[in-house]
CSV table of C-alpha atoms in Angstrom, one decimal:
chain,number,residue,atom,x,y,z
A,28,UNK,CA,-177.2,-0.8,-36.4
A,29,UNK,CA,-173.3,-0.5,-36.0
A,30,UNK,CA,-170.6,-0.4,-38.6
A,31,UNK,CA,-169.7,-3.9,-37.2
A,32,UNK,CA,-173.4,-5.5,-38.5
A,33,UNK,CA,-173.6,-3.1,-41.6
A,34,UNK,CA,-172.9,-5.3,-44.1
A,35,UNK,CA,-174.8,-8.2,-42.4
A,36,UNK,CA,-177.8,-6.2,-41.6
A,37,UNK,CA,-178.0,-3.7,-44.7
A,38,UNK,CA,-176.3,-5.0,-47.6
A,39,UNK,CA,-177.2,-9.0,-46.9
A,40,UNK,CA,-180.9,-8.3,-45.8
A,41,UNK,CA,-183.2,-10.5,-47.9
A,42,UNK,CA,-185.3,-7.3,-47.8
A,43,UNK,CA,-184.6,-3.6,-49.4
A,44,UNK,CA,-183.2,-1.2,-46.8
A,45,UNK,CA,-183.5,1.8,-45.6
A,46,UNK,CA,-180.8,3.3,-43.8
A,47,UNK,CA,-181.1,6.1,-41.8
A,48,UNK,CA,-177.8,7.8,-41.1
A,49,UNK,CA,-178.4,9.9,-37.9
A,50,UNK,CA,-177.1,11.9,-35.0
A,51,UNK,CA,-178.6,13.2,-31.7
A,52,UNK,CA,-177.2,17.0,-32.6
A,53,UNK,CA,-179.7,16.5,-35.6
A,54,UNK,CA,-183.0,18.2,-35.6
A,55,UNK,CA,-184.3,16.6,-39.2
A,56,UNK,CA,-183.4,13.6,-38.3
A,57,UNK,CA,-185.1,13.6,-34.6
A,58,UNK,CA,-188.3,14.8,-36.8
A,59,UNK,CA,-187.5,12.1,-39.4
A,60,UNK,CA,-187.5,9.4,-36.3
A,61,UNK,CA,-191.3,9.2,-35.9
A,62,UNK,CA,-192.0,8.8,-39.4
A,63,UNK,CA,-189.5,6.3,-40.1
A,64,UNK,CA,-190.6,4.1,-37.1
A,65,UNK,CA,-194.7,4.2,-38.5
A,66,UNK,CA,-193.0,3.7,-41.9
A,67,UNK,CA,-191.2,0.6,-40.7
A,68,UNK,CA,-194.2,-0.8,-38.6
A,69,UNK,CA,-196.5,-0.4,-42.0
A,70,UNK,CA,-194.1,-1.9,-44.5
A,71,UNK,CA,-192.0,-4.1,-42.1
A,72,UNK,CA,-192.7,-7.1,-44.8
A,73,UNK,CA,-191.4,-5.5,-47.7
A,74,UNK,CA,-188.8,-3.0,-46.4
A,75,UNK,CA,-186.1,-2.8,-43.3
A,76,UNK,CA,-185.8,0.6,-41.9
A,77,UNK,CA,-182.6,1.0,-39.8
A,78,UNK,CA,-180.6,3.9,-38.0
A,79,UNK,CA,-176.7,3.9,-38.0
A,80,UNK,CA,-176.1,6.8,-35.5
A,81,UNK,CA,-173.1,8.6,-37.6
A,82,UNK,CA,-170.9,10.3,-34.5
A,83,UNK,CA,-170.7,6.6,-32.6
A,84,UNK,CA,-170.1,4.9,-36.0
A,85,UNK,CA,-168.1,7.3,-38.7
């Protein structure tokens, strides 16, 4: 996700979101990356997990 789709993709999903707001200089949020993803495939039908990569989009 981009700041350009934000609002389309976050804030006028049908679904609740879950945004992650990451980096590639971020060790949490590399860790976090695996768990998200297995947390979107499991609940991809109630919940929307996305990434907005904070240093390309601030």
């Amino acid at each position: 996700m981009t700041d350009a789709d934000f609002e389309a993709e976050a804030i006028g999903a049908d679904l609740p979101v879950l945004v992650e707001f990451t980096a590639d200089w971020c060790p949490p949020c590399r860790q976090m990356g695996p768990v998200l993803k297995a947390l979107a495939f499991e609940e991809g039908d109630r919940l929307k997990v996305v990434q907005l990569d904070v240093d390309s989009n601030p």
